[in-house]
PDB file of C-alpha atoms in Angstrom:
ATOM      1  CA  MET A   9       2.514  -0.417 -20.446  1.00  0.00           C
ATOM      2  CA  ALA A  10       2.091  -1.138 -16.741  1.00  0.00           C
ATOM      3  CA  ASN A  11      -0.944   0.143 -14.682  1.00  0.00           C
ATOM      4  CA  GLN A  12      -0.661   1.880 -11.560  1.00  0.00           C
ATOM      5  CA  GLN A  13      -1.716  -1.240  -9.349  1.00  0.00           C
ATOM      6  CA  GLN A  14       1.161  -3.247 -11.262  1.00  0.00           C
ATOM      7  CA  LEU A  15       3.615  -0.514 -10.620  1.00  0.00           C
ATOM      8  CA  PHE A  16       2.819  -0.426  -6.704  1.00  0.00           C
ATOM      9  CA  GLU A  17       3.340  -4.012  -6.849  1.00  0.00           C
ATOM     10  CA  LEU A  18       6.886  -3.674  -8.168  1.00  0.00           C
ATOM     11  CA  LEU A  19       7.803  -1.024  -5.860  1.00  0.00           C
ATOM     12  CA  GLU A  20       6.571  -2.747  -2.867  1.00  0.00           C
ATOM     13  CA  SER A  21       8.010  -6.049  -3.644  1.00  0.00           C
ATOM     14  CA  GLU A  22      10.497  -7.617  -1.261  1.00  0.00           C
ATOM     15  CA  ASP A  23      12.649  -8.312  -4.480  1.00  0.00           C
ATOM     16  CA  VAL A  24      14.947  -5.287  -5.149  1.00  0.00           C
ATOM     17  CA  ASN A  25      15.133  -6.221  -8.821  1.00  0.00           C
ATOM     18  CA  ASN A  26      11.447  -5.738  -9.136  1.00  0.00           C
ATOM     19  CA  LEU A  27      11.676  -2.243  -7.157  1.00  0.00           C
ATOM     20  CA  LYS A  28      14.381  -1.183  -9.698  1.00  0.00           C
ATOM     21  CA  GLU A  29      12.095  -2.216 -12.588  1.00  0.00           C
ATOM     22  CA  GLY A  30       9.236  -0.294 -11.144  1.00  0.00           C
ATOM     23  CA  LEU A  31      11.544   2.809 -11.125  1.00  0.00           C
ATOM     24  CA  GLU A  32      12.644   2.147 -14.561  1.00  0.00           C
ATOM     25  CA  LEU A  33       9.037   2.265 -15.684  1.00  0.00           C
ATOM     26  CA  LEU A  34       8.702   5.800 -14.118  1.00  0.00           C
ATOM     27  CA  LYS A  35      11.119   7.395 -16.428  1.00  0.00           C
ATOM     28  CA  ASN A  36       8.791   7.349 -19.501  1.00  0.00           C
ATOM     29  CA  GLU A  37       5.508   7.523 -17.717  1.00  0.00           C
ATOM     30  CA  PRO A  38       4.525  10.991 -16.103  1.00  0.00           C
ATOM     31  CA  LYS A  39       1.307   9.775 -14.930  1.00  0.00           C
ATOM     32  CA  LEU A  40       2.739   6.990 -12.965  1.00  0.00           C
ATOM     33  CA  LEU A  41       5.421   8.964 -11.757  1.00  0.00           C
ATOM     34  CA  GLU A  42       2.830  11.506 -10.275  1.00  0.00           C
ATOM     35  CA  ALA A  43       1.127   8.561  -8.582  1.00  0.00           C
ATOM     36  CA  ALA A  44       4.386   7.054  -7.270  1.00  0.00           C
ATOM     37  CA  GLN A  45       5.594  10.478  -6.005  1.00  0.00           C
ATOM     38  CA  LYS A  46       2.246  11.029  -4.213  1.00  0.00           C
ATOM     39  CA  ARG A  47       2.271   7.538  -2.490  1.00  0.00           C
ATOM     40  CA  TYR A  48       6.011   7.372  -1.621  1.00  0.00           C
ATOM     41  CA  LEU A  49       7.692  10.731  -1.583  1.00  0.00           C
ATOM     42  CA  PRO A  50       6.569  11.725   1.737  1.00  0.00           C
ATOM     43  CA  LEU A  51       7.863   8.502   3.099  1.00  0.00           C
ATOM     44  CA  ILE A  52      10.967   9.008   1.440  1.00  0.00           C
ATOM     45  CA  ARG A  53      11.877  12.359   2.564  1.00  0.00           C
ATOM     46  CA  ALA A  54      10.849  11.615   6.236  1.00  0.00           C
ATOM     47  CA  ARG A  55      12.740   8.446   6.354  1.00  0.00           C
ATOM     48  CA  LEU A  56      16.082  10.041   4.835  1.00  0.00           C
ATOM     49  CA  ASN A  57      15.318  13.397   6.745  1.00  0.00           C
ATOM     50  CA  ASP A  58      16.061  15.087   3.154  1.00  0.00           C
ATOM     51  CA  ALA A  59      13.769  17.669   1.663  1.00  0.00           C
ATOM     52  CA  THR A  60      15.354  17.351  -1.665  1.00  0.00           C
ATOM     53  CA  ALA A  61      15.159  13.405  -1.968  1.00  0.00           C
ATOM     54  CA  SER A  62      13.448  11.886  -4.923  1.00  0.00           C
ATOM     55  CA  ILE A  63      11.338   9.076  -5.967  1.00  0.00           C
ATOM     56  CA  TRP A  64      14.850   7.702  -7.300  1.00  0.00           C
ATOM     57  CA  ASP A  65      15.677   7.167  -3.424  1.00  0.00           C
ATOM     58  CA  LEU A  66      12.939   4.782  -2.863  1.00  0.00           C
ATOM     59  CA  GLU A  67      15.316   1.840  -2.331  1.00  0.00           C
ATOM     60  CA  LYS A  68      16.794   3.673   0.703  1.00  0.00           C
ATOM     61  CA  ALA A  69      13.558   4.280   2.347  1.00  0.00           C
ATOM     62  CA  VAL A  70      11.954   0.628   2.080  1.00  0.00           C
ATOM     63  CA  LEU A  71      10.658  -0.600   5.144  1.00  0.00           C
ATOM     64  CA  SER A  72      12.139  -3.994   6.224  1.00  0.00           C
ATOM     65  CA  SER A  73       9.558  -6.788   7.398  1.00  0.00           C
ATOM     66  CA  GLN A  74      10.854  -6.337  11.062  1.00  0.00           C
ATOM     67  CA  GLU A  75      10.192  -2.638  10.879  1.00  0.00           C
ATOM     68  CA  VAL A  76       6.587  -3.075   9.566  1.00  0.00           C
ATOM     69  CA  ASP A  77       5.954  -5.731  12.228  1.00  0.00           C
ATOM     70  CA  PHE A  78       7.147  -3.242  14.809  1.00  0.00           C
ATOM     71  CA  ILE A  79       4.821  -0.569  13.573  1.00  0.00           C
ATOM     72  CA  ILE A  80       1.838  -2.810  13.201  1.00  0.00           C
ATOM     73  CA  SER A  81       2.308  -4.167  16.757  1.00  0.00           C
ATOM     74  CA  LYS A  82       1.910  -0.445  18.016  1.00  0.00           C
ATOM     75  CA  LEU A  83      -1.561   0.018  16.120  1.00  0.00           C
ATOM     76  CA  GLY A  84      -4.951  -1.198  16.727  1.00  0.00           C
ATOM     77  CA  ASN A  85      -4.829  -0.785  20.429  1.00  0.00           C
ATOM     78  CA  GLN A  86      -6.495   1.486  22.923  1.00  0.00           C
ATOM     79  CA  PHE A  87      -2.986   2.380  24.138  1.00  0.00           C
ATOM     80  CA  PHE A  88      -0.335   3.878  22.019  1.00  0.00           C
ATOM     81  CA  SER A  89       2.750   2.958  23.929  1.00  0.00           C
ATOM     82  CA  LEU A  90       6.162   4.168  23.258  1.00  0.00           C
ATOM     83  CA  GLU A  91       7.584   3.060  26.623  1.00  0.00           C
ATOM     84  CA  SER A  92      11.202   2.662  26.677  1.00  0.00           C
ATOM     85  CA  LEU A  93      11.694   3.204  22.943  1.00  0.00           C
ATOM     86  CA  ASN A  94      15.066   4.332  21.682  1.00  0.00           C
ATOM     87  CA  THR A  95      15.298   7.370  19.315  1.00  0.00           C
ATOM     88  CA  GLU A  96      15.485   4.856  16.240  1.00  0.00           C
ATOM     89  CA  GLU A  97      12.277   3.220  17.234  1.00  0.00           C
ATOM     90  CA  SER A  98      10.406   6.405  17.956  1.00  0.00           C
ATOM     91  CA  ASP A  99      11.682   8.048  14.955  1.00  0.00           C
ATOM     92  CA  LEU A 100      10.438   5.143  12.818  1.00  0.00           C
ATOM     93  CA  LEU A 101       6.745   5.600  14.151  1.00  0.00           C
ATOM     94  CA  VAL A 102       6.848   9.261  13.659  1.00  0.00           C
ATOM     95  CA  GLN A 103       8.289   9.260  10.204  1.00  0.00           C
ATOM     96  CA  VAL A 104       6.087   6.335   8.713  1.00  0.00           C
ATOM     97  CA  LEU A 105       2.834   7.320  10.363  1.00  0.00           C
ATOM     98  CA  GLY A 106       3.426  10.894   9.418  1.00  0.00           C
ATOM     99  CA  ALA A 107       4.104   9.982   5.993  1.00  0.00           C
ATOM    100  CA  ALA A 108       0.907   8.068   5.630  1.00  0.00           C
ATOM    101  CA  LEU A 109      -0.991  10.907   6.331  1.00  0.00           C
ATOM    102  CA  ALA A 110       1.211  13.310   4.200  1.00  0.00           C
ATOM    103  CA  SER A 111       0.565  11.156   1.321  1.00  0.00           C
ATOM    104  CA  VAL A 112      -3.531  11.706   1.470  1.00  0.00           C
ATOM    105  CA  THR A 113      -4.131  15.189   3.186  1.00  0.00           C
ATOM    106  CA  ASP A 114      -2.526  18.935   3.562  1.00  0.00           C
ATOM    107  CA  ILE A 115      -1.477  19.931   6.836  1.00  0.00           C
ATOM    108  CA  ASN A 116      -2.020  23.736   6.192  1.00  0.00           C
ATOM    109  CA  ASP A 117      -5.201  23.283   4.741  1.00  0.00           C
ATOM    110  CA  ILE A 118      -6.353  21.487   7.988  1.00  0.00           C
ATOM    111  CA  LEU A 119      -5.161  24.242  10.038  1.00  0.00           C
ATOM    112  CA  GLU A 120      -7.239  26.636   7.752  1.00  0.00           C
ATOM    113  CA  THR A 121     -10.319  24.312   8.181  1.00  0.00           C
ATOM    114  CA  MET A 122      -9.839  24.361  11.882  1.00  0.00           C
ATOM    115  CA  HIS A 123      -9.871  28.276  12.075  1.00  0.00           C
ATOM    116  CA  GLN A 124     -13.034  28.396  10.141  1.00  0.00           C
ATOM    117  CA  TRP A 125     -15.030  26.352  12.651  1.00  0.00           C
ATOM    118  CA  THR A 126     -17.372  28.436  14.893  1.00  0.00           C
ATOM    119  CA  GLU A 127     -17.616  28.036  18.526  1.00  0.00           C
ATOM    120  CA  ASP A 128     -21.402  27.390  18.503  1.00  0.00           C
ATOM    121  CA  GLY A 129     -21.224  24.930  15.680  1.00  0.00           C
ATOM    122  CA  PHE A 130     -18.237  22.987  17.366  1.00  0.00           C
ATOM    123  CA  TYR A 131     -19.746  22.712  20.865  1.00  0.00           C
ATOM    124  CA  GLU A 132     -23.230  21.743  19.342  1.00  0.00           C
ATOM    125  CA  SER A 133     -21.871  19.059  17.345  1.00  0.00           C
ATOM    126  CA  SER A 134     -18.021  18.443  17.759  1.00  0.00           C
ATOM    127  CA  MET A 135     -18.440  14.759  16.543  1.00  0.00           C
ATOM    128  CA  GLU A 136     -19.876  15.980  13.117  1.00  0.00           C
ATOM    129  CA  THR A 137     -17.476  18.879  12.860  1.00  0.00           C
ATOM    130  CA  ILE A 138     -14.346  16.930  13.543  1.00  0.00           C
ATOM    131  CA  GLY A 139     -16.160  13.855  12.125  1.00  0.00           C
ATOM    132  CA  LEU A 140     -16.106  15.389   8.522  1.00  0.00           C
ATOM    133  CA  LEU A 141     -12.528  15.988   8.395  1.00  0.00           C
ATOM    134  CA  MET A 142     -11.721  12.357   9.788  1.00  0.00           C
ATOM    135  CA  ASP A 143     -14.247  10.837   7.222  1.00  0.00           C
ATOM    136  CA  GLU A 144     -12.240  12.718   4.618  1.00  0.00           C
ATOM    137  CA  ILE A 145      -8.815  11.094   5.970  1.00  0.00           C
ATOM    138  CA  TYR A 146     -10.475   7.763   6.220  1.00  0.00           C
ATOM    139  CA  THR A 147     -11.762   7.757   2.620  1.00  0.00           C
ATOM    140  CA  ALA A 148      -8.275   8.811   1.299  1.00  0.00           C
ATOM    141  CA  LEU A 149      -6.557   6.208   3.476  1.00  0.00           C
ATOM    142  CA  ASP A 150      -9.093   3.570   2.551  1.00  0.00           C
ATOM    143  CA  GLU A 151      -8.298   4.173  -1.228  1.00  0.00           C
ATOM    144  CA  SER A 152      -4.351   4.169  -0.834  1.00  0.00           C
ATOM    145  CA  SER A 153      -4.607   1.037   1.494  1.00  0.00           C
ATOM    146  CA  LYS A 154      -6.422  -0.882  -1.449  1.00  0.00           C
ATOM    147  CA  GLN A 155      -3.353  -0.288  -3.633  1.00  0.00           C
ATOM    148  CA  GLY A 156      -0.121  -2.230  -3.972  1.00  0.00           C
ATOM    149  CA  PRO A 157       0.456  -5.952  -3.123  1.00  0.00           C
ATOM    150  CA  TYR A 158      -1.899  -7.085  -0.169  1.00  0.00           C
ATOM    151  CA  ASN A 159       0.998  -7.908   1.954  1.00  0.00           C
ATOM    152  CA  GLY A 160       3.398  -5.296   0.490  1.00  0.00           C
ATOM    153  CA  TRP A 161       5.663  -3.428   2.934  1.00  0.00           C
ATOM    154  CA  TYR A 162       3.818  -0.213   2.792  1.00  0.00           C
ATOM    155  CA  ARG A 163       0.338  -1.552   2.050  1.00  0.00           C
ATOM    156  CA  ARG A 164       0.419  -3.385   5.327  1.00  0.00           C
ATOM    157  CA  VAL A 165       1.093  -0.288   7.456  1.00  0.00           C
ATOM    158  CA  LEU A 166      -1.808   1.416   5.530  1.00  0.00           C
ATOM    159  CA  ARG A 167      -4.190  -1.193   5.963  1.00  0.00           C
ATOM    160  CA  LYS A 168      -3.719  -1.297   9.934  1.00  0.00           C
ATOM    161  CA  LEU A 169      -3.657   2.405  10.180  1.00  0.00           C
ATOM    162  CA  MET A 170      -6.887   2.876   8.399  1.00  0.00           C
ATOM    163  CA  ASP A 171      -8.831   0.544  10.708  1.00  0.00           C
ATOM    164  CA  ASP A 172      -7.233   2.141  13.941  1.00  0.00           C
ATOM    165  CA  HIS A 173      -9.803   4.598  15.547  1.00  0.00           C
ATOM    166  CA  CYS A 174     -10.157   3.538  19.157  1.00  0.00           C
ATOM    167  CA  LEU A 175      -7.071   5.028  20.760  1.00  0.00           C
ATOM    168  CA  GLU A 176      -7.675   6.225  24.334  1.00  0.00           C
ATOM    169  CA  SER A 177      -4.182   6.664  25.798  1.00  0.00           C
ATOM    170  CA  ILE A 178      -0.805   7.770  24.328  1.00  0.00           C
ATOM    171  CA  GLN A 179       2.147   6.672  26.728  1.00  0.00           C
ATOM    172  CA  LEU A 180       5.747   7.898  26.814  1.00  0.00           C
ATOM    173  CA  ASN A 181       7.568   6.243  29.660  1.00  0.00           C
ATOM    174  CA  HIS A 182      11.572   6.409  29.501  1.00  0.00           C
ATOM    175  CA  THR A 183      11.143   7.314  25.992  1.00  0.00           C
ATOM    176  CA  ALA A 184      13.801   8.728  23.940  1.00  0.00           C
ATOM    177  CA  LEU A 185      12.691  11.143  21.316  1.00  0.00           C
ATOM    178  CA  SER A 186      14.498  12.847  18.264  1.00  0.00           C
ATOM    179  CA  THR A 187      12.263  13.641  15.312  1.00  0.00           C
ATOM    180  CA  TRP A 188       9.274  14.083  17.790  1.00  0.00           C
ATOM    181  CA  ARG A 189      10.970  17.048  19.674  1.00  0.00           C
ATOM    182  CA  HIS A 190      10.645  19.483  16.869  1.00  0.00           C
ATOM    183  CA  ASP A 191       7.716  21.088  15.074  1.00  0.00           C
ATOM    184  CA  THR A 192       8.307  19.949  11.620  1.00  0.00           C
ATOM    185  CA  PRO A 193       5.736  18.961   8.696  1.00  0.00           C
ATOM    186  CA  ILE A 194       6.389  15.125   9.364  1.00  0.00           C
ATOM    187  CA  VAL A 195       5.661  15.717  13.133  1.00  0.00           C
ATOM    188  CA  ARG A 196       2.395  17.615  12.450  1.00  0.00           C
ATOM    189  CA  TYR A 197       1.310  14.879  10.154  1.00  0.00           C
ATOM    190  CA  PHE A 198       2.275  12.360  12.893  1.00  0.00           C
ATOM    191  CA  MET A 199       0.146  14.301  15.379  1.00  0.00           C
ATOM    192  CA  LEU A 200      -2.688  14.232  12.877  1.00  0.00           C
ATOM    193  CA  SER A 201      -2.374  10.381  12.806  1.00  0.00           C
ATOM    194  CA  LEU A 202      -2.952  10.302  16.399  1.00  0.00           C
ATOM    195  CA  THR A 203      -5.973  12.615  16.247  1.00  0.00           C
ATOM    196  CA  TYR A 204      -7.336  10.135  13.450  1.00  0.00           C
ATOM    197  CA  MET A 205      -6.664   7.197  15.552  1.00  0.00           C
ATOM    198  CA  SER A 206      -8.411   8.482  18.703  1.00  0.00           C
ATOM    199  CA  PHE A 207     -11.446   9.712  16.940  1.00  0.00           C
ATOM    200  CA  HIS A 208     -13.635   6.861  18.211  1.00  0.00           C
ATOM    201  CA  GLY A 209     -11.726   6.434  21.371  1.00  0.00           C
ATOM    202  CA  GLY A 210     -13.378   6.358  24.795  1.00  0.00           C
ATOM    203  CA  ALA A 211     -15.843   9.131  25.725  1.00  0.00           C
ATOM    204  CA  GLY A 212     -13.926   9.540  29.027  1.00  0.00           C
ATOM    205  CA  GLY A 213     -11.265  11.383  26.990  1.00  0.00           C
ATOM    206  CA  LEU A 214      -7.760  11.035  25.826  1.00  0.00           C
ATOM    207  CA  SER A 215      -4.797  10.766  28.221  1.00  0.00           C
ATOM    208  CA  LEU A 216      -1.295  11.798  27.326  1.00  0.00           C
ATOM    209  CA  ASP A 217       1.007  10.259  30.015  1.00  0.00           C
ATOM    210  CA  ILE A 218       4.737  11.367  29.966  1.00  0.00           C
ATOM    211  CA  ALA A 219       7.026  10.009  32.475  1.00  0.00           C
ATOM    212  CA  GLN A 220      10.790  10.541  32.495  1.00  0.00           C
ATOM    213  CA  SER A 221      10.686  11.070  28.786  1.00  0.00           C
ATOM    214  CA  ASP A 222      12.058  13.380  26.362  1.00  0.00           C
ATOM    215  CA  THR A 223       9.554  16.365  25.684  1.00  0.00           C
ATOM    216  CA  PRO A 224       7.368  15.627  22.458  1.00  0.00           C
ATOM    217  CA  GLN A 225       6.435  18.697  20.416  1.00  0.00           C
ATOM    218  CA  LEU A 226       2.413  18.643  20.291  1.00  0.00           C
ATOM    219  CA  THR A 227       2.225  21.103  17.414  1.00  0.00           C
ATOM    220  CA  PRO A 228      -1.025  22.919  16.537  1.00  0.00           C
ATOM    221  CA  ILE A 229      -2.682  19.894  15.691  1.00  0.00           C
ATOM    222  CA  PHE A 230      -2.905  18.956  19.367  1.00  0.00           C
ATOM    223  CA  TRP A 231      -6.188  20.989  19.239  1.00  0.00           C
ATOM    224  CA  LEU A 232      -7.723  18.653  16.870  1.00  0.00           C
ATOM    225  CA  PHE A 233      -8.222  15.856  19.414  1.00  0.00           C
ATOM    226  CA  TYR A 234     -11.847  14.971  19.552  1.00  0.00           C
ATOM    227  CA  TYR A 235     -12.159  14.184  23.276  1.00  0.00           C
ATOM    228  CA  HIS A 236     -11.067  16.228  26.327  1.00  0.00           C
ATOM    229  CA  THR A 237      -7.403  15.589  26.675  1.00  0.00           C
ATOM    230  CA  LYS A 238      -5.668  15.018  30.028  1.00  0.00           C
ATOM    231  CA  ILE A 239      -1.982  15.305  30.264  1.00  0.00           C
ATOM    232  CA  SER A 240      -0.039  13.603  33.067  1.00  0.00           C
ATOM    233  CA  LEU A 241       3.581  14.538  33.633  1.00  0.00           C
ATOM    234  CA  VAL A 242       6.219  12.712  35.865  1.00  0.00           C
ATOM    235  CA  ASP A 243       9.726  14.113  35.956  1.00  0.00           C
ATOM    236  CA  SER A 244       8.981  15.536  32.333  1.00  0.00           C
ATOM    237  CA  THR A 245       7.773  18.609  30.579  1.00  0.00           C
ATOM    238  CA  VAL A 246       5.490  19.544  27.824  1.00  0.00           C
ATOM    239  CA  ASP A 247       5.074  22.776  25.658  1.00  0.00           C
ATOM    240  CA  ILE A 248       1.425  23.564  24.938  1.00  0.00           C
ATOM    241  CA  PRO A 249       1.235  24.876  21.280  1.00  0.00           C
ATOM    242  CA  LEU A 250      -0.916  27.762  20.186  1.00  0.00           C
ATOM    243  CA  SER A 251      -4.181  26.782  18.689  1.00  0.00           C
ATOM    244  CA  PRO A 252      -5.669  27.777  15.174  1.00  0.00           C
ATOM    245  CA  LEU A 253      -9.093  27.722  16.497  1.00  0.00           C
ATOM    246  CA  SER A 254     -10.920  30.877  16.935  1.00  0.00           C
ATOM    247  CA  PHE A 255     -12.366  29.938  20.191  1.00  0.00           C
ATOM    248  CA  SER A 256     -11.263  28.546  23.526  1.00  0.00           C
ATOM    249  CA  ARG A 257     -10.970  24.637  24.086  1.00  0.00           C
ATOM    250  CA  CYS A 258      -9.237  23.476  27.352  1.00  0.00           C
ATOM    251  CA  PHE A 259      -7.176  20.530  28.574  1.00  0.00           C
ATOM    252  CA  GLU A 260      -6.217  19.245  32.153  1.00  0.00           C
ATOM    253  CA  ILE A 261      -2.622  18.808  33.064  1.00  0.00           C
ATOM    254  CA  GLN A 262      -1.418  16.907  36.245  1.00  0.00           C
ATOM    255  CA  ASN A 263       2.220  17.026  37.480  1.00  0.00           C
ATOM    256  CA  GLN A 264       3.369  14.646  40.050  1.00  0.00           C
ATOM    257  CA  GLY A 265       5.224  17.675  41.735  1.00  0.00           C
ATOM    258  CA  ASP A 266       1.738  19.281  42.345  1.00  0.00           C
ATOM    259  CA  ALA A 267       0.591  16.432  44.684  1.00  0.00           C
ATOM    260  CA  GLY A 268      -1.471  14.880  42.058  1.00  0.00           C
ATOM    261  CA  SER A 269      -3.745  17.980  41.392  1.00  0.00           C
ATOM    262  CA  TRP A 270      -5.240  18.572  38.094  1.00  0.00           C
ATOM    263  CA  SER A 271      -5.142  22.117  36.459  1.00  0.00           C
ATOM    264  CA  THR A 272      -7.593  23.190  33.775  1.00  0.00           C
ATOM    265  CA  ILE A 273      -5.853  25.072  31.024  1.00  0.00           C
ATOM    266  CA  VAL A 274      -7.384  27.178  28.260  1.00  0.00           C
ATOM    267  CA  GLU A 275      -4.935  27.385  25.129  1.00  0.00           C
ATOM    268  CA  LYS A 276      -3.664  30.593  23.588  1.00  0.00           C
ATOM    269  CA  TYR A 277      -4.783  30.877  19.940  1.00  0.00           C
ATOM    270  CA  SER A 278      -3.302  32.723  16.922  1.00  0.00           C
ATOM    271  CA  SER A 279      -3.974  33.166  13.236  1.00  0.00           C
ATOM    272  CA  PRO A 280      -3.610  30.003  11.146  1.00  0.00           C
ATOM    273  CA  GLU A 281      -1.413  32.155   8.860  1.00  0.00           C
ATOM    274  CA  LEU A 282       1.161  32.298  11.677  1.00  0.00           C
ATOM    275  CA  LEU A 283       0.951  28.764  12.340  1.00  0.00           C
ATOM    276  CA  LYS A 284       1.384  27.517   9.028  1.00  0.00           C
ATOM    277  CA  ILE A 285       4.557  25.642   8.179  1.00  0.00           C
ATOM    278  CA  GLU A 286       6.707  25.159   4.955  1.00  0.00           C
ATOM    279  CA  ASP A 287       5.732  21.830   3.935  1.00  0.00           C
ATOM    280  CA  SER A 288       8.117  19.705   1.716  1.00  0.00           C
ATOM    281  CA  ILE A 289       6.509  16.355   2.139  1.00  0.00           C
ATOM    282  CA  GLY A 290       2.789  16.847   1.716  1.00  0.00           C
ATOM    283  CA  TYR A 291       1.201  15.625  -1.555  1.00  0.00           C
ATOM    284  CA  LYS A 292       0.015  18.849  -2.693  1.00  0.00           C
ATOM    285  CA  GLN A 293       3.317  20.182  -2.890  1.00  0.00           C
ATOM    286  CA  ILE A 294       4.835  17.069  -4.253  1.00  0.00           C
ATOM    287  CA  LYS A 295       2.353  17.218  -7.295  1.00  0.00           C
ATOM    288  CA  THR A 296       3.596  20.491  -8.407  1.00  0.00           C
ATOM    289  CA  GLN A 297       7.253  19.683  -8.350  1.00  0.00           C
TER     290      GLN A 297
END
């Protein structure tokens, strides 16, 4: 009988026959089936854009070596650049990075946790408050990134994402978006990946630069960015989401049409119950199916 590591090595093999052998093993091994669903089903459903897709559809969602190289090239830098990407390229980043987070955490639990934070506690020690949450994500990603073949198509992405904490700038310039234009579970998990990557970024704040690009949906997870956020717009727009926090946080926004002046905006907040979303890809929901 195969163990979990052996199973993941089969499923992340470049040989399609090994993948099929791994799937065959799942038919009589419920514990291995649960582990495989937790790891791969968020990715499958995101890639196929199908909330009913199952683990048996894994072959359709496998990342090519070129796709893995492309994703990795965007990680580990101070700048997360989506400049001049087409919708297929931007979708790939949103789907894969979002799925990685969906396999280790629950987005609605995070909204609830954010709402429970107090203003005094947050502003006295925001590093510790957000840090506890980011440490949980790091620990889960670390464990996940140690499974499967070392150079497996999914493990390579997880290893690179786990160590990426120094993001200071997110750049959209002539960027075409499709998936990121809508508030969906995968987009919220993708936004969570950005907050994770930026947690140890520069103390000068996080910049979000949007120039002549489609409008990204920031989702309530926007308010989880640790550092003060500055949004710069050039011939573009952005919609500011409601916040799940019970207290105020602010950000700055600059529009080229405003002669370069910065405006400070305090967010609107709302009940986390109103901001929760029906989640068909998070690992908690998958485990109960």
